The first five atom37 places (N, CA, C, CB, O) and aatype in JSON, in Angstrom:
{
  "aatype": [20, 20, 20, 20, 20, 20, 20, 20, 20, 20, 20, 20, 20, 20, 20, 20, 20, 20, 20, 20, 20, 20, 20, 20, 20, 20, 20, 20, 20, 20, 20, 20, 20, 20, 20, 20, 20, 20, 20, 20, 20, 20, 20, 20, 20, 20, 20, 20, 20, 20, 20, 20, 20, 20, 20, 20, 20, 20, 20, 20],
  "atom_mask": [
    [1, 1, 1, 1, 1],
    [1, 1, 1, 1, 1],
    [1, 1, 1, 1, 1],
    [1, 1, 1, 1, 1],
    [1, 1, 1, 1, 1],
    [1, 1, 1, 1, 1],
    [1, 1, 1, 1, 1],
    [1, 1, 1, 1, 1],
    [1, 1, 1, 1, 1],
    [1, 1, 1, 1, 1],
    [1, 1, 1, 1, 1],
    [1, 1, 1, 1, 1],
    [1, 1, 1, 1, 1],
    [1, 1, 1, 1, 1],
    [1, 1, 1, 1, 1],
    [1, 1, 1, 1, 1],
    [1, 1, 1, 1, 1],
    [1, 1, 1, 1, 1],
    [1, 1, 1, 1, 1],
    [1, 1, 1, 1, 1],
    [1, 1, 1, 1, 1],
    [1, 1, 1, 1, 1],
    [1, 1, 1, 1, 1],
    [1, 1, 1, 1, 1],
    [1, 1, 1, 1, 1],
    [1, 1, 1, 1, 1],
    [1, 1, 1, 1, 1],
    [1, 1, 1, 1, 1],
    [1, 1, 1, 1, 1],
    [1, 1, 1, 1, 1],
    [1, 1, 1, 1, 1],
    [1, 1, 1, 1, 1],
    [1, 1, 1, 1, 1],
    [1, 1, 1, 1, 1],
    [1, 1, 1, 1, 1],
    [1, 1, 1, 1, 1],
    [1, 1, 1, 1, 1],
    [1, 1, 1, 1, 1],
    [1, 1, 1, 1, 1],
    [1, 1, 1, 1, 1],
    [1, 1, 1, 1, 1],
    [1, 1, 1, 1, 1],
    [1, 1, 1, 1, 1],
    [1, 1, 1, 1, 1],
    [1, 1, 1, 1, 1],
    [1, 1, 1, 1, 1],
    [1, 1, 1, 1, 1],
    [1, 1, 1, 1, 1],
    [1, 1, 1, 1, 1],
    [1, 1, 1, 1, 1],
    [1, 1, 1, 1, 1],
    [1, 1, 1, 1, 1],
    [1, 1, 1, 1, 1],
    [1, 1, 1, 1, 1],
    [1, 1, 1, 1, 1],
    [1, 1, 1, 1, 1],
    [1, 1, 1, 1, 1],
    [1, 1, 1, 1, 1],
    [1, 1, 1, 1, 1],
    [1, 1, 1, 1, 1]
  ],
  "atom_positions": [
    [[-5.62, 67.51, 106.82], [-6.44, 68.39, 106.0], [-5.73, 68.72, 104.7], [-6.78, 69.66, 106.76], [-5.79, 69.89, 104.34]],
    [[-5.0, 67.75, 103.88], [-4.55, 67.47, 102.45], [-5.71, 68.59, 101.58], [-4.74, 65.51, 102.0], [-5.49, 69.68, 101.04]],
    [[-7.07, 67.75, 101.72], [-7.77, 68.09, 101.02], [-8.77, 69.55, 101.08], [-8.23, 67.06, 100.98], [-8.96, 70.16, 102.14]],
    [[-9.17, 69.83, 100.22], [-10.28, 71.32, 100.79], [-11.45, 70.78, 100.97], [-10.61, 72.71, 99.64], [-11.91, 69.9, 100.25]],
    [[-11.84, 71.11, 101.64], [-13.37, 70.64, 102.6], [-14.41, 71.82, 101.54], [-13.3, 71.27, 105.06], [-14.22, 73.04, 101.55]],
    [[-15.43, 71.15, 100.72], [-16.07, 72.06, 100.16], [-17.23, 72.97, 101.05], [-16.56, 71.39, 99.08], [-17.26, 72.76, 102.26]],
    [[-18.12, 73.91, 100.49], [-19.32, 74.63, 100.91], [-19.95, 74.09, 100.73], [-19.71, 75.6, 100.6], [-20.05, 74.15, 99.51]],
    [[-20.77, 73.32, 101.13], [-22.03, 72.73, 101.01], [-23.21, 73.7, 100.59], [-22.32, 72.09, 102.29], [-24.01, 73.52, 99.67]],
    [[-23.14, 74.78, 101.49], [-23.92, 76.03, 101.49], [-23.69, 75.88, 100.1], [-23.49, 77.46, 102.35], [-24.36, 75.21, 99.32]],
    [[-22.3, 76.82, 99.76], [-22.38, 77.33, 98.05], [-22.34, 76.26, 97.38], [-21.19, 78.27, 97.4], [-21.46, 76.4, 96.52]],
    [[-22.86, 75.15, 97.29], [-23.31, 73.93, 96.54], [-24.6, 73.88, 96.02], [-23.22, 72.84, 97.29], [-25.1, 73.61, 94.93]],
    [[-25.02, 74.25, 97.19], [-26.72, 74.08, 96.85], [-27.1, 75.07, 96.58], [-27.71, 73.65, 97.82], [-28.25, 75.04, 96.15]],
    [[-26.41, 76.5, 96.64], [-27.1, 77.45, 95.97], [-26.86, 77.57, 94.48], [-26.84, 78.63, 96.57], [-27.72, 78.02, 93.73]],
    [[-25.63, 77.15, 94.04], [-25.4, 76.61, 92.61], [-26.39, 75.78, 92.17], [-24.19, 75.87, 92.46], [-27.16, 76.14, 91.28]],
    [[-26.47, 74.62, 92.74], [-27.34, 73.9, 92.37], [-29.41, 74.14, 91.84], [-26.97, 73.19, 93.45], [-30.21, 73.64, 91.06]],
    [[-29.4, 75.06, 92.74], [-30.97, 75.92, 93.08], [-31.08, 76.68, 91.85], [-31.03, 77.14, 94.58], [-32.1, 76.89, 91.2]],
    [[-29.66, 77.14, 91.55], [-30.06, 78.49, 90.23], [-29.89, 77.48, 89.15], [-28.76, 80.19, 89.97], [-30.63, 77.47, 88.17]],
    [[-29.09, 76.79, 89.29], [-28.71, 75.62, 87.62], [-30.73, 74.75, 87.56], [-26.62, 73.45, 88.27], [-31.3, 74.44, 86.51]],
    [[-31.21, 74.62, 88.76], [-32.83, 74.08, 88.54], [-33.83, 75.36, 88.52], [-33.38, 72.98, 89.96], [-35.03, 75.14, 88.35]],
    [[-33.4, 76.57, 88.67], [-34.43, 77.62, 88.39], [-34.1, 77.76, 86.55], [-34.09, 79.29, 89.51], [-34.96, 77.98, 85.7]],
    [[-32.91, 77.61, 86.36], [-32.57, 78.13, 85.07], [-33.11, 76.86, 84.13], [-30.85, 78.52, 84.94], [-33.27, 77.13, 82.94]],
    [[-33.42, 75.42, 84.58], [-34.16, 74.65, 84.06], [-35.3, 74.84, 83.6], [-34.23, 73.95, 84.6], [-35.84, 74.88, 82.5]],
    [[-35.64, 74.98, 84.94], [-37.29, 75.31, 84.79], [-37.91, 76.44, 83.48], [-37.75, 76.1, 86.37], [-38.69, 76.24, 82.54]],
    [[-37.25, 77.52, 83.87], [-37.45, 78.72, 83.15], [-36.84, 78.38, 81.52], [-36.61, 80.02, 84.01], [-36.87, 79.27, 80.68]],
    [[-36.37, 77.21, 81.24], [-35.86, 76.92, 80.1], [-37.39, 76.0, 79.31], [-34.26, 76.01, 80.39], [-37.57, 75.83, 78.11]],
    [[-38.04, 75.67, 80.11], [-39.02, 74.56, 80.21], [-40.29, 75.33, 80.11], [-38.92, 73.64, 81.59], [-41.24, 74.72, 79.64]],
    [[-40.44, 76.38, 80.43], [-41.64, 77.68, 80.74], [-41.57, 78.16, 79.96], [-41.69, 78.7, 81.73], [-42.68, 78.03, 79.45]],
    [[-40.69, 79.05, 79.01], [-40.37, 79.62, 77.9], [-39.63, 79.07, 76.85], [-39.87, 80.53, 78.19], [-38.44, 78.76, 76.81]],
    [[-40.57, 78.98, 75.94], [-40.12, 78.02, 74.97], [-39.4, 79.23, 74.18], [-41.37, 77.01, 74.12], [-39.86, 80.37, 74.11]],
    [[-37.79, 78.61, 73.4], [-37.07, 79.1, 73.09], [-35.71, 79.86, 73.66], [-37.69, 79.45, 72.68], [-34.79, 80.4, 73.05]],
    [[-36.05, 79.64, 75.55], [-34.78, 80.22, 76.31], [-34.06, 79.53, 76.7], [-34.88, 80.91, 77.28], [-34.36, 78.67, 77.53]],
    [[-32.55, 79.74, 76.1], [-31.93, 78.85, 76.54], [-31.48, 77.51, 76.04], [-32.42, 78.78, 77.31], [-30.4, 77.09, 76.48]],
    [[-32.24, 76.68, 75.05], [-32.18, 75.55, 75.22], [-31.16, 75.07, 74.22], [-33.4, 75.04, 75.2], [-31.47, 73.98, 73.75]],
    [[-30.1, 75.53, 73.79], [-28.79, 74.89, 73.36], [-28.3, 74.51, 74.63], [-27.75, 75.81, 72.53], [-27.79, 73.39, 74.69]],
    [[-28.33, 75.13, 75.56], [-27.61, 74.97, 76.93], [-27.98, 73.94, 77.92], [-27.72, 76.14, 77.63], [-27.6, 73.7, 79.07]],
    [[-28.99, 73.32, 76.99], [-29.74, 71.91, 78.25], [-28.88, 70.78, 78.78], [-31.01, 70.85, 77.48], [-28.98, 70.2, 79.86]],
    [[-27.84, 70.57, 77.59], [-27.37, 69.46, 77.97], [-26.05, 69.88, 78.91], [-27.1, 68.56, 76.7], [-25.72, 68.99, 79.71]],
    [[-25.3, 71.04, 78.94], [-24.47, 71.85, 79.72], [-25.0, 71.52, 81.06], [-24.51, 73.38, 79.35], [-24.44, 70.65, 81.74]],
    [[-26.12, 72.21, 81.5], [-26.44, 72.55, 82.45], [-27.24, 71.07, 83.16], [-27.15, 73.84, 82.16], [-27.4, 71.03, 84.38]],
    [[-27.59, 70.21, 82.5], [-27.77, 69.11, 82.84], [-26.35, 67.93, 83.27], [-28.59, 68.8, 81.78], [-26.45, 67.0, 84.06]],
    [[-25.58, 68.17, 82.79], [-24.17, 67.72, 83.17], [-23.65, 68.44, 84.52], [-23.12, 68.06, 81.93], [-22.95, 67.94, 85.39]],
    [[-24.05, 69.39, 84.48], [-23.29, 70.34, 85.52], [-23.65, 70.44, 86.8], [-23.31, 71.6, 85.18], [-22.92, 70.75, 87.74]],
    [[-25.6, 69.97, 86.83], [-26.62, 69.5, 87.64], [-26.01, 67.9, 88.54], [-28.04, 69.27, 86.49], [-26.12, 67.71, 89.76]],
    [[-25.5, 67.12, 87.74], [-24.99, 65.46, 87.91], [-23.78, 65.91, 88.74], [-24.5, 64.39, 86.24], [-23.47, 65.3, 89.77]],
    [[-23.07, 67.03, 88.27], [-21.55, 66.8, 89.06], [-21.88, 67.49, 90.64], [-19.98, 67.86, 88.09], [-21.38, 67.13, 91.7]],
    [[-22.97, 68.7, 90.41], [-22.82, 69.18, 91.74], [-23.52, 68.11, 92.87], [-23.5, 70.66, 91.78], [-23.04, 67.99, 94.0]],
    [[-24.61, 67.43, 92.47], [-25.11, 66.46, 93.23], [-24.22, 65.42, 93.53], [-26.17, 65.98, 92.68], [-23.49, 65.49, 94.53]],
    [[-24.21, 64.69, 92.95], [-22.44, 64.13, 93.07], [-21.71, 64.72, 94.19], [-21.42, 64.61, 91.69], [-21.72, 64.08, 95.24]],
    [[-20.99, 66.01, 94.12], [-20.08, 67.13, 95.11], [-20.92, 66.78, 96.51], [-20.22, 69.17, 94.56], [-20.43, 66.52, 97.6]],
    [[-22.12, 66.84, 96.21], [-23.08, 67.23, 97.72], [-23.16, 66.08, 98.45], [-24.75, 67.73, 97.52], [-23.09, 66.23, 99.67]],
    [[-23.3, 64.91, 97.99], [-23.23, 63.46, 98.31], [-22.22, 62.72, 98.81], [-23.46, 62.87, 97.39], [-22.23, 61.89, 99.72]],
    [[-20.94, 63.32, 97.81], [-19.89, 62.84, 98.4], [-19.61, 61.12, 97.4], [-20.3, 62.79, 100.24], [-20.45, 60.39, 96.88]],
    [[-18.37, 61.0, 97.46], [-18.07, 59.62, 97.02], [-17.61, 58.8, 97.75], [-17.35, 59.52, 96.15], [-16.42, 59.09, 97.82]],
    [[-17.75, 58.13, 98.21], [-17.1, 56.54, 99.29], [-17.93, 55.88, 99.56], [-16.45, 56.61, 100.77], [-18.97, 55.74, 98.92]],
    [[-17.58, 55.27, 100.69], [-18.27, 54.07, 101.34], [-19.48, 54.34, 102.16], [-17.31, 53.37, 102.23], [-20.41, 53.56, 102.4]],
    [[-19.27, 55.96, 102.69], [-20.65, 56.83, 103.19], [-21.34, 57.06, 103.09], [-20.94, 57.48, 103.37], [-22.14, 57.24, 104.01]],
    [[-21.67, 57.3, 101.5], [-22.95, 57.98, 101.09], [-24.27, 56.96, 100.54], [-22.51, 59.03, 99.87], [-24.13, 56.44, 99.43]],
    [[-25.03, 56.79, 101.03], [-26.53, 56.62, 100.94], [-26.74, 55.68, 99.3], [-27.39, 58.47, 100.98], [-26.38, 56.37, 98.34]],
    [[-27.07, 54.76, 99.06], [-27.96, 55.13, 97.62], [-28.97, 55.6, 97.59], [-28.31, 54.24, 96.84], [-29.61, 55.73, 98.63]],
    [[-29.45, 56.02, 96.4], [-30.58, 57.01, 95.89], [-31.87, 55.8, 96.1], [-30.29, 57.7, 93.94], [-33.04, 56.09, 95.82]]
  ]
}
């Protein structure tokens, strides 16, 4: 156990508010949206985290 075993839990709840805060960027025009491409990067890494990298994980 080298490594830390992440939360999956607190993954996806990160993940849930980074796609509510999309949405609501998308609904109201003018909120937010310097921050699209931030939060769109940040969207890629946690999915990524949740998936996992190796020889295990699934393609899309």
């Amino acid at each position: 156990m080298s490594q830390k075993k992440s939360d999956k839990g607190k993954l996806f709840k990160k993940l849930h508010q980074l796609q509510k805060r999309m949405t609501r960027m998308h609904v109201n025009d003018g909120h937010s949206e310097d921050k699209y491409k931030i939060r769109q990067s940040r969207i890629s890494y946690l999915l990524e985290a949740i998936r996992g990298s190796g020889r295990k994980t699934r393609p899309i």
